[in-house]
Amino acid sequence: MSEIILETQNVFKRYTKDYVLKEINFQLLKGEFISIMGPSGSGKTTFLNCISTLDEVSKGKVLINGKSLGQQSTASIAQFRYESLGFVFQNANLLEPLTNFDNIATPLVLAKEDTKLIKEKVYKIAQQLNIEELLEKYPGQCSGGQQQRVAIARAIVNNPSVIIADEPTGNLDSENTRTIMKILTDLNKDGISIILVTHDNLVASFSSKLCYLKDGEISQTIER
Ligand code: ADP
Ligand code: MG
């Protein structure tokens, strides 16, 4: 039996009157790569926010490593988020006044990591993602694909167990999309679990499981 990292049980979410998520039962097993597809407005981002502890559900349970979020302190939930989750968004969301090196180092600086170790870790990740030559540049001096690679480096520098990606290739051409997907599948082979929202069939084809969201419900699940 594989270990369940994230799970939702009968999750409902509403912001105003109507439910945006309805009766979502979902599991992410260790090492899985799940893609989420569905029309715009179907609740994909809301779903990611709920499972990544960024937002609270209205009904039902979210469990992390078998423990319900409702039974955990805010501090331990925040610790899970910082230590175990890496986020990648459609726009790289890098800090423009900082070099790429400093952007990638940010999570380590926040974790009060030792300066020498920060340097080692950033260089190691940069090597892995083939962005060493970009480290001293600023985000504004880089292409969209390069910025997204820097953003992935920042997301994984803390060695998370799960990557949560919301349309990470949404702004990229097909060549850059392939590069990003190669990086993500390599990370997945190394044991990092991935949940990724996409509109692109090619991107979804890299995953081991596909969940289709429609009107806030998982209407279909396809396993490879
Ligand atoms: P998707 O990512 O699939 O495009 P979202 O999860 O962003 O969909 O949105 C699902 C629905 O929830 C939409 O109708 C959207 O308008 C609504 N919604 C999302 N976030 C909020 C919010 N913070 N407040 C109110 N309504 C929201
Ligand atoms: Mg969205």
mmCIF file of C-alpha atoms and ligand atoms in Angstrom:
data_model
loop_
_atom_site.group_PDB
_atom_site.id
_atom_site.type_symbol
_atom_site.label_atom_id
_atom_site.label_comp_id
_atom_site.label_asym_id
_atom_site.label_seq_id
_atom_site.Cartn_x
_atom_site.Cartn_y
_atom_site.Cartn_z
ATOM 1 C CA MET A 1 0.000 0.000 0.000
ATOM 2 C CA SER A 2 1.340 3.379 -0.975
ATOM 3 C CA GLU A 3 1.441 6.137 1.552
ATOM 4 C CA ILE A 4 -1.336 8.765 1.233
ATOM 5 C CA ILE A 5 0.181 12.244 1.467
ATOM 6 C CA LEU A 6 -2.873 14.408 0.834
ATOM 7 C CA GLU A 7 -6.531 13.465 0.997
ATOM 8 C CA THR A 8 -9.887 15.205 0.848
ATOM 9 C CA GLN A 9 -13.079 13.655 2.220
ATOM 10 C CA ASN A 10 -16.408 15.069 0.992
ATOM 11 C CA VAL A 11 -14.964 18.541 0.596
ATOM 12 C CA PHE A 12 -17.290 21.427 -0.220
ATOM 13 C CA LYS A 13 -16.155 25.007 -0.685
ATOM 14 C CA ARG A 14 -18.140 28.175 -1.203
ATOM 15 C CA TYR A 15 -17.101 31.809 -1.199
ATOM 16 C CA THR A 16 -20.567 33.334 -1.460
ATOM 17 C CA LYS A 17 -23.900 31.581 -2.023
ATOM 18 C CA ASP A 18 -23.127 28.716 -4.376
ATOM 19 C CA TYR A 19 -20.663 25.918 -3.832
ATOM 20 C CA VAL A 20 -17.561 26.150 -6.014
ATOM 21 C CA LEU A 21 -16.378 22.672 -4.946
ATOM 22 C CA LYS A 22 -18.859 19.872 -4.307
ATOM 23 C CA GLU A 23 -18.185 16.566 -2.588
ATOM 24 C CA ILE A 24 -14.558 16.255 -3.596
ATOM 25 C CA ASN A 25 -12.957 12.950 -2.638
ATOM 26 C CA PHE A 26 -9.348 12.906 -3.677
ATOM 27 C CA GLN A 27 -6.101 11.194 -2.727
ATOM 28 C CA LEU A 28 -2.515 11.917 -3.618
ATOM 29 C CA LEU A 29 -0.226 8.942 -3.025
ATOM 30 C CA LYS A 30 3.503 9.278 -2.510
ATOM 31 C CA GLY A 31 5.253 9.476 -5.884
ATOM 32 C CA GLU A 32 2.080 10.115 -7.900
ATOM 33 C CA PHE A 33 1.847 12.722 -10.652
ATOM 34 C CA ILE A 34 -1.773 13.862 -10.954
ATOM 35 C CA SER A 35 -3.018 16.383 -13.469
ATOM 36 C CA ILE A 36 -6.249 18.310 -13.034
ATOM 37 C CA MET A 37 -8.107 19.523 -16.090
ATOM 38 C CA GLY A 38 -11.433 21.274 -16.544
ATOM 39 C CA PRO A 39 -13.002 24.396 -18.019
ATOM 40 C CA SER A 40 -12.173 27.857 -16.759
ATOM 41 C CA GLY A 41 -14.124 28.579 -13.575
ATOM 42 C CA SER A 42 -14.644 24.888 -12.745
ATOM 43 C CA GLY A 43 -12.817 25.260 -9.421
ATOM 44 C CA LYS A 44 -9.287 24.040 -10.223
ATOM 45 C CA THR A 45 -7.437 26.856 -8.456
ATOM 46 C CA THR A 46 -9.869 26.744 -5.535
ATOM 47 C CA PHE A 47 -9.196 23.021 -5.226
ATOM 48 C CA LEU A 48 -5.410 23.566 -5.215
ATOM 49 C CA ASN A 49 -5.772 26.306 -2.594
ATOM 50 C CA CYS A 50 -7.808 23.979 -0.364
ATOM 51 C CA ILE A 51 -5.428 21.030 -0.569
ATOM 52 C CA SER A 52 -2.367 23.222 -0.180
ATOM 53 C CA THR A 53 -3.707 24.695 3.088
ATOM 54 C CA LEU A 54 -3.863 28.208 1.598
ATOM 55 C CA ASP A 55 -7.639 28.292 1.999
ATOM 56 C CA GLU A 56 -10.162 26.634 4.314
ATOM 57 C CA VAL A 57 -12.905 24.302 3.158
ATOM 58 C CA SER A 58 -16.579 24.983 4.001
ATOM 59 C CA LYS A 59 -17.505 21.327 4.676
ATOM 60 C CA GLY A 60 -15.606 18.055 4.749
ATOM 61 C CA LYS A 61 -12.029 17.247 5.643
ATOM 62 C CA VAL A 62 -8.554 17.781 4.268
ATOM 63 C CA LEU A 63 -6.006 15.322 5.652
ATOM 64 C CA ILE A 64 -2.257 15.674 5.461
ATOM 65 C CA ASN A 65 -0.172 12.613 6.154
ATOM 66 C CA GLY A 66 -3.311 11.040 7.614
ATOM 67 C CA LYS A 67 -4.091 13.910 9.994
ATOM 68 C CA SER A 68 -7.054 16.227 9.549
ATOM 69 C CA LEU A 69 -6.177 19.901 9.164
ATOM 70 C CA GLY A 70 -8.979 20.656 11.642
ATOM 71 C CA GLN A 71 -7.003 18.883 14.379
ATOM 72 C CA GLN A 72 -3.740 20.705 13.722
ATOM 73 C CA SER A 73 -2.519 24.038 14.977
ATOM 74 C CA THR A 74 -2.026 26.919 12.554
ATOM 75 C CA ALA A 75 1.694 26.688 13.283
ATOM 76 C CA SER A 76 1.972 23.024 12.362
ATOM 77 C CA ILE A 77 -0.058 23.589 9.171
ATOM 78 C CA ALA A 78 2.262 26.463 8.236
ATOM 79 C CA GLN A 79 5.255 24.262 8.960
ATOM 80 C CA PHE A 80 3.888 21.575 6.634
ATOM 81 C CA ARG A 81 3.380 24.209 3.940
ATOM 82 C CA TYR A 82 6.918 25.599 4.238
ATOM 83 C CA GLU A 83 8.680 22.267 4.582
ATOM 84 C CA SER A 84 6.703 19.955 2.326
ATOM 85 C CA LEU A 85 5.088 21.992 -0.459
ATOM 86 C CA GLY A 86 6.653 23.726 -3.440
ATOM 87 C CA PHE A 87 4.436 26.093 -5.453
ATOM 88 C CA VAL A 88 4.695 26.938 -9.151
ATOM 89 C CA PHE A 89 2.248 29.354 -10.821
ATOM 90 C CA GLN A 90 1.386 30.401 -14.374
ATOM 91 C CA ASN A 91 3.402 33.584 -14.002
ATOM 92 C CA ALA A 92 6.781 32.914 -12.461
ATOM 93 C CA ASN A 93 6.004 35.533 -9.745
ATOM 94 C CA LEU A 94 9.693 36.240 -9.168
ATOM 95 C CA LEU A 95 10.740 39.283 -7.160
ATOM 96 C CA GLU A 96 11.972 41.775 -9.772
ATOM 97 C CA PRO A 97 14.451 43.716 -7.579
ATOM 98 C CA LEU A 98 16.299 40.498 -6.668
ATOM 99 C CA THR A 99 18.726 38.502 -8.807
ATOM 100 C CA ASN A 100 17.652 35.015 -9.787
ATOM 101 C CA PHE A 101 20.130 33.675 -7.216
ATOM 102 C CA ASP A 102 18.446 35.678 -4.452
ATOM 103 C CA ASN A 103 14.990 34.651 -5.681
ATOM 104 C CA ILE A 104 15.920 30.978 -5.468
ATOM 105 C CA ALA A 105 17.566 31.527 -2.076
ATOM 106 C CA THR A 106 14.517 33.263 -0.548
ATOM 107 C CA PRO A 107 12.920 30.136 1.008
ATOM 108 C CA LEU A 108 16.296 29.181 2.518
ATOM 109 C CA VAL A 109 16.858 32.664 3.905
ATOM 110 C CA LEU A 110 13.371 32.541 5.471
ATOM 111 C CA ALA A 111 14.229 29.141 6.963
ATOM 112 C CA LYS A 112 17.350 30.784 8.475
ATOM 113 C CA GLU A 113 19.662 28.434 6.606
ATOM 114 C CA ASP A 114 23.395 28.974 6.967
ATOM 115 C CA THR A 115 24.878 31.246 4.225
ATOM 116 C CA LYS A 116 27.392 28.699 2.970
ATOM 117 C CA LEU A 117 24.728 26.016 2.723
ATOM 118 C CA ILE A 118 22.421 28.432 0.881
ATOM 119 C CA LYS A 119 25.087 28.943 -1.770
ATOM 120 C CA GLU A 120 25.668 25.197 -2.124
ATOM 121 C CA LYS A 121 21.974 24.391 -2.396
ATOM 122 C CA VAL A 122 21.211 27.147 -4.920
ATOM 123 C CA TYR A 123 24.131 26.108 -7.149
ATOM 124 C CA LYS A 124 23.163 22.444 -6.973
ATOM 125 C CA ILE A 125 19.562 23.154 -8.030
ATOM 126 C CA ALA A 126 20.746 25.603 -10.719
ATOM 127 C CA GLN A 127 22.990 22.914 -12.167
ATOM 128 C CA GLN A 128 20.144 20.401 -12.154
ATOM 129 C CA LEU A 129 17.826 22.838 -13.971
ATOM 130 C CA ASN A 130 20.521 24.158 -16.301
ATOM 131 C CA ILE A 131 20.195 27.786 -15.196
ATOM 132 C CA GLU A 132 23.653 28.410 -13.730
ATOM 133 C CA GLU A 133 24.340 31.157 -16.281
ATOM 134 C CA LEU A 134 21.167 32.973 -15.177
ATOM 135 C CA LEU A 135 21.934 33.229 -11.453
ATOM 136 C CA GLU A 136 23.452 36.725 -11.483
ATOM 137 C CA LYS A 137 20.799 38.084 -13.862
ATOM 138 C CA TYR A 138 17.532 39.716 -12.851
ATOM 139 C CA PRO A 139 14.160 38.157 -13.791
ATOM 140 C CA GLY A 140 13.493 41.055 -16.186
ATOM 141 C CA GLN A 141 16.581 40.059 -18.196
ATOM 142 C CA CYS A 142 15.266 36.521 -18.755
ATOM 143 C CA SER A 143 12.712 34.966 -21.117
ATOM 144 C CA GLY A 144 9.431 33.526 -19.853
ATOM 145 C CA GLY A 145 10.771 29.974 -20.048
ATOM 146 C CA GLN A 146 13.944 30.918 -18.166
ATOM 147 C CA GLN A 147 11.912 32.702 -15.482
ATOM 148 C CA GLN A 148 9.729 29.645 -15.043
ATOM 149 C CA ARG A 149 12.826 27.469 -14.568
ATOM 150 C CA VAL A 150 14.048 29.897 -11.889
ATOM 151 C CA ALA A 151 10.595 29.721 -10.259
ATOM 152 C CA ILE A 152 10.763 25.911 -10.221
ATOM 153 C CA ALA A 153 14.243 26.114 -8.672
ATOM 154 C CA ARG A 154 12.798 28.351 -5.932
ATOM 155 C CA ALA A 155 9.917 25.905 -5.417
ATOM 156 C CA ILE A 156 12.179 22.879 -4.941
ATOM 157 C CA VAL A 157 15.220 24.358 -3.182
ATOM 158 C CA ASN A 158 13.687 23.408 0.186
ATOM 159 C CA ASN A 159 13.379 19.786 -0.932
ATOM 160 C CA PRO A 160 9.555 19.563 -0.776
ATOM 161 C CA SER A 161 7.730 16.245 -0.960
ATOM 162 C CA VAL A 162 4.940 17.698 -3.131
ATOM 163 C CA ILE A 163 4.949 20.204 -5.990
ATOM 164 C CA ILE A 164 1.681 22.076 -6.528
ATOM 165 C CA ALA A 165 1.593 23.710 -9.946
ATOM 166 C CA ASP A 166 -1.238 25.893 -11.292
ATOM 167 C CA GLU A 167 -0.968 26.059 -15.092
ATOM 168 C CA PRO A 168 2.866 26.247 -14.946
ATOM 169 C CA THR A 169 3.203 26.160 -18.736
ATOM 170 C CA GLY A 170 0.169 28.357 -19.457
ATOM 171 C CA ASN A 171 2.312 31.220 -20.789
ATOM 172 C CA LEU A 172 4.994 29.160 -22.539
ATOM 173 C CA ASP A 173 5.566 28.032 -26.118
ATOM 174 C CA SER A 174 5.756 24.324 -26.900
ATOM 175 C CA GLU A 175 9.557 24.089 -26.680
ATOM 176 C CA ASN A 176 9.673 25.695 -23.228
ATOM 177 C CA THR A 177 6.670 23.602 -22.208
ATOM 178 C CA ARG A 178 8.608 20.439 -23.053
ATOM 179 C CA THR A 179 11.638 21.650 -21.077
ATOM 180 C CA ILE A 180 9.501 22.370 -18.017
ATOM 181 C CA MET A 181 7.722 19.016 -18.311
ATOM 182 C CA LYS A 182 11.068 17.201 -18.579
ATOM 183 C CA ILE A 183 12.164 18.928 -15.348
ATOM 184 C CA LEU A 184 8.921 18.038 -13.568
ATOM 185 C CA THR A 185 8.940 14.399 -14.701
ATOM 186 C CA ASP A 186 12.589 14.048 -13.606
ATOM 187 C CA LEU A 187 11.656 15.434 -10.175
ATOM 188 C CA ASN A 188 8.752 12.989 -10.064
ATOM 189 C CA LYS A 189 11.124 10.099 -10.859
ATOM 190 C CA ASP A 190 13.232 11.279 -7.914
ATOM 191 C CA GLY A 191 10.180 10.706 -5.706
ATOM 192 C CA ILE A 192 8.524 14.134 -5.521
ATOM 193 C CA SER A 193 4.731 13.915 -5.858
ATOM 194 C CA ILE A 194 3.108 16.379 -8.245
ATOM 195 C CA ILE A 195 -0.340 17.913 -8.624
ATOM 196 C CA LEU A 196 -0.621 20.053 -11.705
ATOM 197 C CA VAL A 197 -3.473 22.018 -13.271
ATOM 198 C CA THR A 198 -3.340 22.370 -17.043
ATOM 199 C CA HIS A 199 -5.415 23.087 -20.151
ATOM 200 C CA ASP A 200 -2.883 21.307 -22.343
ATOM 201 C CA ASN A 201 -3.375 17.641 -23.293
ATOM 202 C CA LEU A 202 0.334 17.263 -23.976
ATOM 203 C CA VAL A 203 1.165 18.436 -20.443
ATOM 204 C CA ALA A 204 -1.478 16.141 -18.928
ATOM 205 C CA SER A 205 -0.052 13.201 -20.874
ATOM 206 C CA PHE A 206 3.024 13.230 -18.600
ATOM 207 C CA SER A 207 0.954 12.429 -15.509
ATOM 208 C CA SER A 208 0.052 9.041 -14.055
ATOM 209 C CA LYS A 209 -3.527 10.060 -13.286
ATOM 210 C CA LEU A 210 -5.929 12.664 -14.644
ATOM 211 C CA CYS A 211 -8.833 14.171 -12.708
ATOM 212 C CA TYR A 212 -11.395 16.117 -14.673
ATOM 213 C CA LEU A 213 -13.225 18.863 -12.773
ATOM 214 C CA LYS A 214 -16.594 20.032 -14.001
ATOM 215 C CA ASP A 215 -18.811 22.518 -12.149
ATOM 216 C CA GLY A 216 -16.877 21.886 -8.958
ATOM 217 C CA GLU A 217 -17.080 18.090 -9.066
ATOM 218 C CA ILE A 218 -14.535 15.493 -10.121
ATOM 219 C CA SER A 219 -16.532 14.149 -13.037
ATOM 220 C CA GLN A 220 -13.950 11.706 -14.302
ATOM 221 C CA THR A 221 -10.679 10.094 -13.189
ATOM 222 C CA ILE A 222 -8.416 8.369 -15.669
ATOM 223 C CA GLU A 223 -5.468 6.244 -14.527
ATOM 224 C CA ARG A 224 -2.646 5.343 -16.806
HETATM 225 P P1 ADP B 1 -10.486 27.722 -12.277
HETATM 226 O O1 ADP B 1 -9.144 27.773 -11.624
HETATM 227 O O2 ADP B 1 -10.939 26.340 -12.624
HETATM 228 O O3 ADP B 1 -10.596 28.621 -13.462
HETATM 229 P P2 ADP B 1 -11.405 28.994 -9.827
HETATM 230 O O4 ADP B 1 -11.157 28.007 -8.761
HETATM 231 O O5 ADP B 1 -10.451 30.124 -9.960
HETATM 232 O O6 ADP B 1 -11.569 28.234 -11.231
HETATM 233 O O7 ADP B 1 -12.844 29.607 -9.628
HETATM 234 C C1 ADP B 1 -14.006 28.806 -9.457
HETATM 235 C C2 ADP B 1 -15.190 29.703 -9.140
HETATM 236 O O8 ADP B 1 -14.997 30.306 -7.848
HETATM 237 C C3 ADP B 1 -15.372 30.850 -10.112
HETATM 238 O O9 ADP B 1 -16.742 31.017 -10.327
HETATM 239 C C4 ADP B 1 -14.776 32.030 -9.381
HETATM 240 O O10 ADP B 1 -15.396 33.227 -9.776
HETATM 241 C C5 ADP B 1 -15.062 31.712 -7.934
HETATM 242 N N1 ADP B 1 -14.031 32.269 -7.021
HETATM 243 C C6 ADP B 1 -12.717 31.938 -7.020
HETATM 244 N N2 ADP B 1 -12.047 32.581 -6.043
HETATM 245 C C7 ADP B 1 -12.965 33.365 -5.420
HETATM 246 C C8 ADP B 1 -12.915 34.290 -4.308
HETATM 247 N N3 ADP B 1 -11.762 34.519 -3.666
HETATM 248 N N4 ADP B 1 -14.066 34.891 -3.947
HETATM 249 C C9 ADP B 1 -15.237 34.648 -4.589
HETATM 250 N N5 ADP B 1 -15.358 33.794 -5.632
HETATM 251 C C10 ADP B 1 -14.254 33.156 -6.037
HETATM 252 MG MG MG B 2 -7.329 28.719 -12.132
#
